[in-house]
mmCIF file of C-alpha atoms in Angstrom:
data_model
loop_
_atom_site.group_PDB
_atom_site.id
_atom_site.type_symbol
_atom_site.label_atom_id
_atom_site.label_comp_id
_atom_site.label_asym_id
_atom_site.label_seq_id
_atom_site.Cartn_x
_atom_site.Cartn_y
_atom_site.Cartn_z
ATOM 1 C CA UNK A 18 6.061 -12.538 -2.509
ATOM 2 C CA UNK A 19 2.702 -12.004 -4.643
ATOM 3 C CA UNK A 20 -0.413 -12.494 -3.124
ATOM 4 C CA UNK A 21 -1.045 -16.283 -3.480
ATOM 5 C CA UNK A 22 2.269 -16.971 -2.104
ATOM 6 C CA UNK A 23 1.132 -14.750 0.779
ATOM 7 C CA UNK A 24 -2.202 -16.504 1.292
ATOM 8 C CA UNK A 25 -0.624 -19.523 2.038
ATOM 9 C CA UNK A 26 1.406 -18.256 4.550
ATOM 10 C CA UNK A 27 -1.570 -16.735 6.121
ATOM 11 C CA UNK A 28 -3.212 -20.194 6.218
ATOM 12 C CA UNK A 29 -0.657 -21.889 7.184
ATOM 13 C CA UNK A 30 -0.217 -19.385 10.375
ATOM 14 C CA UNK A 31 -3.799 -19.360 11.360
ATOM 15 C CA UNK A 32 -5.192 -22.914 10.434
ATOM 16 C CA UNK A 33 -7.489 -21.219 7.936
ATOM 17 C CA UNK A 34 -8.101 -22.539 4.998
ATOM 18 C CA UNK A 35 -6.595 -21.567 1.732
ATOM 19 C CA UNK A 36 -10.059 -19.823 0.461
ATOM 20 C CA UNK A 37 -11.176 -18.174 4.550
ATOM 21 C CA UNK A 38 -7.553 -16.949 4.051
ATOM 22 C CA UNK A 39 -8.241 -15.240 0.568
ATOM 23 C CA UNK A 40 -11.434 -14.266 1.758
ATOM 24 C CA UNK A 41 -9.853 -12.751 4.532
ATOM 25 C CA UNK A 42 -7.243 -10.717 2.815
ATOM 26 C CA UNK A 43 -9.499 -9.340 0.661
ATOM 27 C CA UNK A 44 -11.381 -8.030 3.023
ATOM 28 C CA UNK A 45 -8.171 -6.090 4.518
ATOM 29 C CA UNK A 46 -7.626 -4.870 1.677
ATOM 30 C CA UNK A 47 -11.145 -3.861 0.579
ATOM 31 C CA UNK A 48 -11.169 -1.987 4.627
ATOM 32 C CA UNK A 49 -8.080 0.025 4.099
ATOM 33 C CA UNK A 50 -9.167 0.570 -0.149
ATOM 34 C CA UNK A 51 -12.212 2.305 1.494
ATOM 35 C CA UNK A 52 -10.503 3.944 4.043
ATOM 36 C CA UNK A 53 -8.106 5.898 2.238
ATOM 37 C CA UNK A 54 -10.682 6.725 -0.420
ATOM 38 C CA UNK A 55 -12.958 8.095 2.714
ATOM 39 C CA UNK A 56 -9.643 10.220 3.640
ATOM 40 C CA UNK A 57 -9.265 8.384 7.194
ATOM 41 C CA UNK A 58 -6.066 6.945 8.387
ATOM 42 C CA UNK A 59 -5.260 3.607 9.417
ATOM 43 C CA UNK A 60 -2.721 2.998 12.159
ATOM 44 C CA UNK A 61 -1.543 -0.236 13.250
ATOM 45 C CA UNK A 62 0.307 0.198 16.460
ATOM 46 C CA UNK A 63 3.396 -1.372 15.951
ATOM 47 C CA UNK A 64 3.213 -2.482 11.976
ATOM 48 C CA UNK A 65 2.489 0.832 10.616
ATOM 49 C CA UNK A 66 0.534 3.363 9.280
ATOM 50 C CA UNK A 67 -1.496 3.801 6.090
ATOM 51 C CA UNK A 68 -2.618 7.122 4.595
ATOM 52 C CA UNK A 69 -2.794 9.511 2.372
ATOM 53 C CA UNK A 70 -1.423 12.537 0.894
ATOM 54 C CA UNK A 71 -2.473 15.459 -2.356
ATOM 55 C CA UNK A 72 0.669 15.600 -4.990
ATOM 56 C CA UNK A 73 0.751 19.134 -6.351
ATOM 57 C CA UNK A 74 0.108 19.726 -9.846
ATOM 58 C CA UNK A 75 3.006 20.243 -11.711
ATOM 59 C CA UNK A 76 4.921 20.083 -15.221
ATOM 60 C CA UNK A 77 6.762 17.131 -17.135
ATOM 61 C CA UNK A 78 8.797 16.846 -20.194
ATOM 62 C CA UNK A 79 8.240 14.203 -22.416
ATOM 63 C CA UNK A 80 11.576 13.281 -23.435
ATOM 64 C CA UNK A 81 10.543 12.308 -26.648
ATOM 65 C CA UNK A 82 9.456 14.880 -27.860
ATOM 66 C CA UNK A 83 10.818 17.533 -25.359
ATOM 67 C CA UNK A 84 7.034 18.804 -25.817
ATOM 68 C CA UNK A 85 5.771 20.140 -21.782
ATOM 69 C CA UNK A 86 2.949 18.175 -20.137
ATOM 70 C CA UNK A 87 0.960 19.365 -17.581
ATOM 71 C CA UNK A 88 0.551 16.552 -14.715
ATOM 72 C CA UNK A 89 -2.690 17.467 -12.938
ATOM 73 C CA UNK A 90 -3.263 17.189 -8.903
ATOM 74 C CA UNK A 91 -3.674 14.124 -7.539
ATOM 75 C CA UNK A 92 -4.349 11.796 -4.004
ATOM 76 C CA UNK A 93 -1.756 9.059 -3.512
ATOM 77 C CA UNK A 94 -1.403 6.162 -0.949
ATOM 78 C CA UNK A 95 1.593 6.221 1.252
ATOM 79 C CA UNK A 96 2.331 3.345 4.127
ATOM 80 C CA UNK A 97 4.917 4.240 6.741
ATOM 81 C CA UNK A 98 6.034 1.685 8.791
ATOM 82 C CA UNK A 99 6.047 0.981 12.863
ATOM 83 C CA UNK A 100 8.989 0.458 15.308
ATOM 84 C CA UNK A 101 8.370 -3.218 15.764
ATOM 85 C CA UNK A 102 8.104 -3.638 11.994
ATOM 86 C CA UNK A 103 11.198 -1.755 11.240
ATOM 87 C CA UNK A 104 13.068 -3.678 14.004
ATOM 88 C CA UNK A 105 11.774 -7.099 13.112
ATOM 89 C CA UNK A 106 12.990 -6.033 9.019
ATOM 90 C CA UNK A 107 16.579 -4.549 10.882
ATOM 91 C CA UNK A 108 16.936 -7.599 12.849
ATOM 92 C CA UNK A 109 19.406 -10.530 12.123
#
């Protein structure tokens, strides 16, 4: 699903319109963006939670040319998800 397929599904499940919707999901987006850049975590009892995590630096190859690069330290997003979310995707 990309994101204007998901739009309309969030209109048609709220009674928003197609732009309050984007509007909308934007604005989650932009709240958990700032969020994680902040550092804070954001749990959503039952659906899951977002945070984040530091990668160590380490080493790669570049199989090209078998020549060592060095991948610096970095932040990365990571979502885990609820109970209710995993049993609604486990569900048949």
């Amino acid at each position: 699903m990309n994101k204007s397929k998901l739009i309309d599904c969030i209109a048609s499940a709220s009674g928003l319109t197609k732009t309050d919707s984007a509007k909308a999901l934007d604005a989650f987006i932009s709240a958990v963006s700032d969020a994680l850049k902040a550092g804070d975590d954001i749990r959503l009892v039952g659906f899951g939670t977002f945070a984040t995590s530091t990668r160590a630096a380490t080493t790669a190859i570049n199989p090209r040319t078998r020549e060592t690069v060095k991948v610096p330290a970095r932040k990365v997003a990571k979502f885990k998800a609820g109970k209710t979310l995993q049993d609604v995707v486990n569900s048949k």
